[in-house]
Amino acid sequence: MRAWLALDRRTLLLYLEAYICLGLARIQLYRPFAKVAPTLGVRMEVTTETCDDLLKRRQIKQIASAVDIMSRRTIWESKCFVRAIANMRMLARRGIESTLYLGTGKDEHGRLAAHAWLRSGPIYLSGADVMKDFVVVETFANKAC
């Protein structure tokens, strides 16, 4: 608790926003994907992999960190899709474009598994740790700029 109180106001607000976005993204899991997909961006397109703006890069990394930290503190399960959507919404709010990747693969038991990860410029905000184990089946470009 003391660590939370030691944080500056800006960081606390960023963490609060991340928590709220994670909750809203979790709710999306209960809706049919056909209804959710149009809100994710332009289907089967990707955004640019370059980002020369140092301020945007810093914002991207701060958002990724906030979502990562808060996803471990939610009372609900915040796995890859929820984390990717929360990151995407926070970036869009700041006018920063991103690409959501959806992939399929096999888990360690040979069963079908799905995964979602998010990229903004050259930075992977979530899901990058295991993305190599999955084949991309869908992309959504969120051209928020």
Backbone as JSON, one array per atom type, in Angstrom:
{
  "sequence": "MRAWLALDRRTLLLYLEAYICLGLARIQLYRPFAKVAPTLGVRMEVTTETCDDLLKRRQIKQIASAVDIMSRRTIWESKCFVRAIANMRMLARRGIESTLYLGTGKDEHGRLAAHAWLRSGPIYLSGADVMKDFVVVETFANKAC",
  "N": [[0.83, -1.2, 0.0], [1.95, 1.21, 0.75], [3.74, 1.61, -1.31], [2.05, 2.24, -3.44], [1.05, 4.69, -2.6], [3.3, 6.21, -2.77], [3.62, 6.73, -5.42], [3.5, 9.08, -8.14], [0.89, 11.41, -9.06], [0.23, 11.37, -11.81], [1.13, 8.82, -12.66], [-0.45, 7.17, -11.04], [-2.99, 7.78, -12.09], [-2.65, 6.79, -14.68], [-2.39, 4.06, -14.12], [-4.91, 3.59, -13.03], [-6.51, 4.11, -15.28], [-5.59, 2.02, -16.91], [-6.52, -0.19, -15.44], [-9.3, 0.17, -15.61], [-9.63, 0.02, -18.42], [-8.81, -2.62, -18.81], [-10.9, -3.95, -17.51], [-13.1, -3.2, -19.11], [-12.29, -4.36, -21.51], [-12.34, -7.02, -20.79], [-15.08, -7.45, -20.54], [-15.75, -7.42, -23.22], [-15.13, -9.97, -24.04], [-17.37, -11.47, -23.6], [-19.12, -10.84, -25.55], [-20.34, -11.6, -28.86], [-17.84, -12.38, -31.28], [-18.18, -11.36, -33.82], [-19.51, -8.99, -33.37], [-17.67, -7.57, -31.91], [-15.38, -7.37, -33.53], [-15.62, -5.23, -35.57], [-14.97, -3.01, -34.02], [-12.32, -3.13, -33.54], [-10.56, -2.21, -35.45], [-9.17, -1.77, -38.79], [-9.71, -4.53, -40.7], [-7.45, -7.16, -41.54], [-5.28, -5.54, -42.13], [-2.2, -3.8, -41.46], [-0.35, -1.57, -39.32], [2.26, 0.91, -39.67], [5.68, -0.04, -39.05], [7.47, 1.66, -38.0], [8.57, 4.29, -35.84], [9.42, 7.36, -35.2], [9.11, 9.3, -33.34], [10.13, 10.2, -30.25], [8.74, 10.86, -27.92], [6.26, 9.6, -28.31], [7.14, 6.93, -28.33], [7.97, 6.69, -25.69], [5.52, 7.05, -24.38], [4.15, 4.8, -25.34], [5.63, 2.72, -24.17], [5.19, 3.29, -21.45], [2.42, 2.89, -21.26], [2.25, 0.16, -21.92], [3.64, -0.92, -19.75], [2.0, -0.1, -17.59], [-0.42, -1.48, -18.14], [0.53, -4.1, -18.03], [1.36, -4.28, -15.32], [-1.07, -3.73, -13.95], [-2.72, -5.74, -14.94], [-2.01, -7.96, -13.53], [-3.18, -7.53, -11.17], [-5.91, -7.55, -11.26], [-9.25, -8.62, -10.4], [-10.42, -10.34, -12.06], [-9.72, -12.6, -14.79], [-7.06, -11.65, -16.76], [-5.96, -12.17, -19.57], [-4.13, -12.66, -22.68], [-5.78, -11.55, -24.86], [-7.44, -9.69, -23.57], [-5.51, -8.01, -22.42], [-4.25, -7.05, -24.74], [-6.36, -5.64, -26.0], [-6.91, -3.69, -24.05], [-4.48, -2.25, -24.04], [-4.57, -1.35, -26.71], [-6.83, 0.34, -26.7], [-6.02, 2.34, -24.91], [-3.85, 3.41, -26.29], [-5.15, 4.35, -28.61], [-6.71, 6.35, -27.53], [-4.84, 8.28, -27.16], [-4.16, 8.92, -29.67], [-2.41, 7.22, -30.99], [-1.35, 4.86, -33.29], [-1.92, 1.29, -33.78], [-1.44, -2.29, -34.14], [-3.38, -5.14, -33.91], [-2.82, -8.51, -33.46], [-4.06, -11.71, -34.14], [-3.68, -15.08, -33.43], [-3.23, -18.64, -34.03], [-2.29, -21.82, -32.7], [-0.54, -24.64, -31.3], [-0.8, -25.91, -28.0], [1.28, -26.97, -25.18], [0.3, -29.52, -24.82], [-0.55, -30.34, -27.24], [-3.0, -29.42, -28.04], [-5.36, -27.23, -29.68], [-4.67, -23.78, -29.57], [-5.19, -20.32, -28.89], [-4.0, -16.97, -29.43], [-3.31, -13.54, -28.68], [-1.72, -10.52, -29.64], [-0.18, -7.27, -29.43], [1.08, -4.61, -31.38], [2.78, -1.53, -31.67], [4.14, 0.7, -33.77], [7.54, -0.16, -33.72], [7.36, -1.51, -31.38], [6.33, -4.12, -29.29], [3.6, -4.45, -27.32], [2.16, -6.28, -25.8], [1.99, -9.82, -25.3], [4.17, -10.65, -26.84], [6.05, -12.45, -25.97], [5.4, -15.13, -26.55], [4.59, -15.13, -29.18], [5.87, -16.19, -31.4], [5.22, -18.83, -31.44], [2.81, -19.06, -32.67], [0.59, -18.9, -35.49], [-0.3, -16.24, -37.5], [-3.64, -15.39, -37.97], [-5.41, -13.38, -38.26], [-5.47, -9.84, -38.54], [-5.75, -6.55, -37.18], [-5.76, -3.24, -37.92], [-5.44, -0.4, -36.11], [-5.85, 2.65, -36.82], [-5.41, 5.18, -35.31], [-4.42, 7.75, -35.46]],
  "CA": [[0.0, 0.0, 0.0], [2.84, 2.36, 0.82], [4.32, 1.8, -2.64], [1.04, 2.93, -4.25], [0.97, 6.07, -2.14], [4.53, 6.89, -3.17], [3.56, 7.05, -6.85], [2.99, 10.42, -8.46], [-0.51, 11.46, -9.5], [0.15, 10.98, -13.22], [1.27, 7.37, -12.73], [-1.66, 6.59, -10.45], [-4.08, 7.92, -13.07], [-2.37, 5.86, -15.77], [-2.72, 2.73, -13.6], [-6.37, 3.53, -12.92], [-7.0, 3.98, -16.66], [-5.27, 0.66, -17.35], [-7.43, -1.09, -14.73], [-10.64, 0.34, -16.22], [-9.57, -0.53, -19.78], [-8.77, -4.08, -18.68], [-12.26, -4.38, -17.18], [-13.94, -3.04, -20.31], [-11.85, -5.36, -22.48], [-12.83, -8.32, -20.3], [-16.5, -7.5, -20.89], [-15.83, -7.72, -24.65], [-15.04, -11.42, -24.24], [-18.71, -12.05, -23.49], [-19.89, -10.47, -26.74], [-19.94, -12.36, -30.04], [-16.69, -11.75, -31.94], [-18.68, -10.61, -34.98], [-19.89, -7.65, -32.89], [-16.46, -6.92, -31.39], [-14.4, -7.17, -34.6], [-15.62, -3.91, -36.2], [-14.43, -1.99, -33.12], [-10.89, -3.39, -33.35], [-9.76, -1.54, -36.47], [-9.33, -2.21, -40.18], [-9.4, -5.96, -40.77], [-6.4, -7.65, -42.44], [-4.29, -4.5, -42.43], [-1.26, -3.54, -40.37], [0.17, -0.21, -39.26], [3.69, 1.01, -39.94], [6.54, -0.57, -38.0], [8.44, 2.68, -37.61], [8.1, 5.35, -34.95], [10.57, 8.23, -34.95], [8.76, 10.23, -32.27], [10.59, 9.66, -28.96], [7.67, 11.04, -26.93], [5.29, 8.51, -28.52], [7.77, 5.69, -27.88], [7.92, 6.7, -24.23], [4.12, 6.83, -24.0], [3.84, 3.4, -25.65], [6.26, 1.88, -23.14], [4.5, 3.55, -20.18], [1.12, 2.23, -21.33], [2.5, -1.28, -21.85], [4.02, -1.22, -18.38], [0.82, 0.07, -16.73], [-1.34, -2.58, -18.4], [1.17, -5.31, -17.51], [1.29, -4.24, -13.85], [-2.46, -3.8, -13.47], [-3.33, -7.02, -15.34], [-1.7, -8.93, -12.48], [-3.9, -7.13, -9.95], [-7.36, -7.56, -11.48], [-9.94, -9.73, -9.75], [-10.82, -11.21, -13.15], [-8.59, -13.09, -15.57], [-6.65, -10.7, -17.81], [-4.99, -12.86, -20.42], [-3.59, -11.97, -23.84], [-6.74, -10.75, -25.62], [-7.85, -8.59, -22.7], [-4.38, -7.09, -22.32], [-4.04, -6.41, -26.04], [-7.44, -4.67, -26.21], [-6.71, -2.57, -23.12], [-3.38, -1.46, -24.6], [-5.03, -0.71, -27.93], [-7.75, 1.44, -26.35], [-5.25, 3.41, -24.3], [-3.08, 4.05, -27.37], [-6.09, 5.07, -29.48], [-7.12, 7.54, -26.79], [-3.75, 9.24, -27.3], [-3.91, 9.12, -31.1], [-1.28, 6.4, -31.42], [-1.85, 3.69, -34.02], [-1.44, -0.02, -33.34], [-1.95, -3.45, -34.86], [-3.73, -6.3, -33.1], [-2.61, -9.78, -34.16], [-4.7, -12.9, -33.56], [-3.03, -16.25, -33.99], [-3.54, -19.96, -33.5], [-1.16, -22.74, -32.62], [-0.78, -25.78, -30.41], [-0.21, -25.75, -26.67], [2.24, -28.02, -24.83], [-0.38, -30.82, -24.85], [-0.96, -30.6, -28.61], [-4.36, -28.92, -28.29], [-5.45, -25.94, -30.35], [-4.6, -22.63, -28.67], [-5.27, -19.01, -29.55], [-3.19, -15.95, -28.77], [-3.43, -12.18, -29.22], [-0.64, -9.63, -29.24], [-0.35, -5.92, -29.95], [2.29, -3.89, -31.76], [2.65, -0.13, -32.05], [5.46, 0.99, -34.31], [8.39, -1.35, -33.58], [7.25, -1.98, -30.0], [5.27, -5.07, -28.95], [3.12, -4.07, -25.99], [1.7, -7.46, -25.05], [1.94, -11.1, -25.99], [5.33, -10.9, -27.7], [6.86, -13.53, -25.43], [5.09, -16.43, -27.17], [3.98, -14.94, -30.5], [6.56, -17.03, -32.38], [4.6, -20.16, -31.42], [1.48, -18.96, -33.27], [0.45, -18.46, -36.88], [-1.25, -15.13, -37.57], [-4.83, -15.69, -38.76], [-6.18, -12.14, -38.44], [-4.87, -8.61, -38.01], [-6.62, -5.37, -37.16], [-4.99, -2.01, -37.84], [-6.15, 0.7, -35.47], [-5.18, 3.87, -37.29], [-5.99, 6.2, -34.43], [-3.86, 9.08, -35.71]],
  "C": [[0.87, 1.26, 0.0], [3.46, 2.67, -0.55], [3.35, 2.55, -3.55], [0.96, 4.41, -3.88], [2.2, 6.88, -2.54], [4.54, 7.29, -4.64], [3.02, 8.46, -7.07], [1.59, 10.31, -9.05], [-0.68, 10.97, -10.94], [0.22, 9.45, -13.39], [0.05, 6.67, -12.15], [-2.83, 6.66, -11.42], [-3.89, 6.98, -14.25], [-2.72, 4.43, -15.34], [-4.23, 2.55, -13.47], [-7.0, 3.36, -14.3], [-6.76, 2.56, -17.18], [-6.23, -0.35, -16.72], [-8.83, -1.03, -15.35], [-10.66, -0.25, -17.62], [-9.51, -2.05, -19.77], [-10.16, -4.63, -18.37], [-13.19, -4.3, -18.38], [-13.57, -4.07, -21.38], [-12.33, -6.75, -22.08], [-14.3, -8.51, -20.65], [-16.67, -7.88, -22.36], [-15.76, -9.22, -24.93], [-16.4, -12.1, -24.22], [-19.6, -11.69, -24.67], [-19.45, -11.35, -27.91], [-18.82, -11.63, -30.79], [-17.12, -10.94, -33.16], [-19.1, -9.19, -34.6], [-18.67, -6.86, -32.43], [-15.51, -6.52, -32.52], [-14.44, -5.78, -35.25], [-15.03, -2.8, -35.32], [-12.91, -2.1, -32.96], [-10.0, -2.68, -34.36], [-10.04, -2.12, -37.85], [-8.81, -3.64, -40.3], [-8.36, -6.26, -41.86], [-5.45, -6.56, -42.94], [-3.38, -4.35, -41.23], [-0.81, -2.08, -40.44], [1.68, -0.25, -39.49], [4.51, 0.51, -38.75], [7.61, 0.42, -37.57], [7.77, 3.71, -36.71], [9.31, 6.2, -34.58], [10.35, 9.17, -33.78], [9.13, 9.62, -30.91], [9.54, 9.8, -27.87], [6.63, 9.93, -27.05], [5.86, 7.18, -28.05], [7.71, 5.58, -26.36], [6.51, 6.42, -23.73], [3.73, 5.37, -24.21], [4.39, 2.49, -24.56], [5.6, 2.07, -21.78], [3.15, 2.84, -20.14], [1.29, 0.72, -21.2], [2.83, -1.7, -20.42], [2.82, -1.14, -17.44], [-0.16, -1.09, -16.9], [-0.76, -3.89, -17.85], [1.06, -5.37, -15.99], [-0.13, -4.45, -13.36], [-3.14, -5.11, -13.85], [-3.07, -8.11, -14.3], [-2.47, -8.64, -11.19], [-5.42, -7.09, -10.14], [-7.97, -8.76, -10.77], [-10.47, -10.71, -10.79], [-9.55, -11.64, -13.89], [-8.29, -12.1, -16.7], [-5.54, -11.33, -18.64], [-4.72, -12.04, -21.68], [-4.58, -11.07, -24.58], [-7.16, -9.51, -24.83], [-6.74, -7.55, -22.6], [-4.15, -6.34, -23.63], [-5.1, -5.34, -26.3], [-7.27, -3.46, -25.3], [-5.58, -1.66, -23.61], [-3.83, -0.67, -25.82], [-5.92, 0.49, -27.64], [-6.99, 2.62, -25.75], [-4.4, 4.15, -25.34], [-3.99, 4.9, -28.25], [-6.53, 6.38, -28.82], [-6.08, 8.66, -26.92], [-3.38, 9.49, -28.76], [-2.73, 8.34, -31.63], [-1.82, 5.13, -32.07], [-1.22, 2.4, -33.5], [-2.03, -1.11, -34.22], [-2.17, -4.59, -33.88], [-3.56, -7.54, -33.97], [-3.34, -10.88, -33.41], [-4.09, -14.11, -34.23], [-3.51, -17.54, -33.35], [-2.28, -20.82, -33.53], [-1.54, -23.91, -31.73], [-0.11, -25.5, -29.07], [0.73, -26.92, -26.39], [1.64, -29.42, -24.83], [-0.88, -31.17, -26.25], [-2.36, -30.14, -28.95], [-4.3, -27.55, -28.95], [-5.45, -24.82, -29.31], [-4.67, -21.36, -29.5], [-4.45, -18.0, -28.74], [-3.43, -14.6, -29.46], [-2.23, -11.37, -28.75], [-0.8, -8.31, -29.97], [1.0, -5.28, -30.22], [1.93, -2.45, -32.09], [4.03, 0.33, -32.5], [6.3, -0.27, -34.21], [8.24, -2.04, -32.22], [6.07, -2.94, -29.83], [4.87, -4.8, -27.51], [2.7, -5.27, -25.16], [1.78, -8.69, -25.94], [3.14, -11.47, -26.82], [6.15, -12.11, -27.25], [6.61, -14.88, -26.09], [4.53, -16.3, -28.59], [4.62, -15.82, -31.58], [5.95, -18.43, -32.48], [3.24, -20.2, -32.13], [1.55, -18.45, -34.7], [-0.62, -17.37, -36.9], [-2.42, -15.52, -38.48], [-5.66, -14.44, -39.04], [-5.38, -10.98, -37.87], [-5.91, -7.5, -38.08], [-5.74, -4.15, -36.96], [-5.86, -0.92, -37.24], [-5.39, 1.97, -35.8], [-5.77, 5.07, -36.58], [-5.53, 7.61, -34.75], [-4.73, 9.91, -36.63]]
}
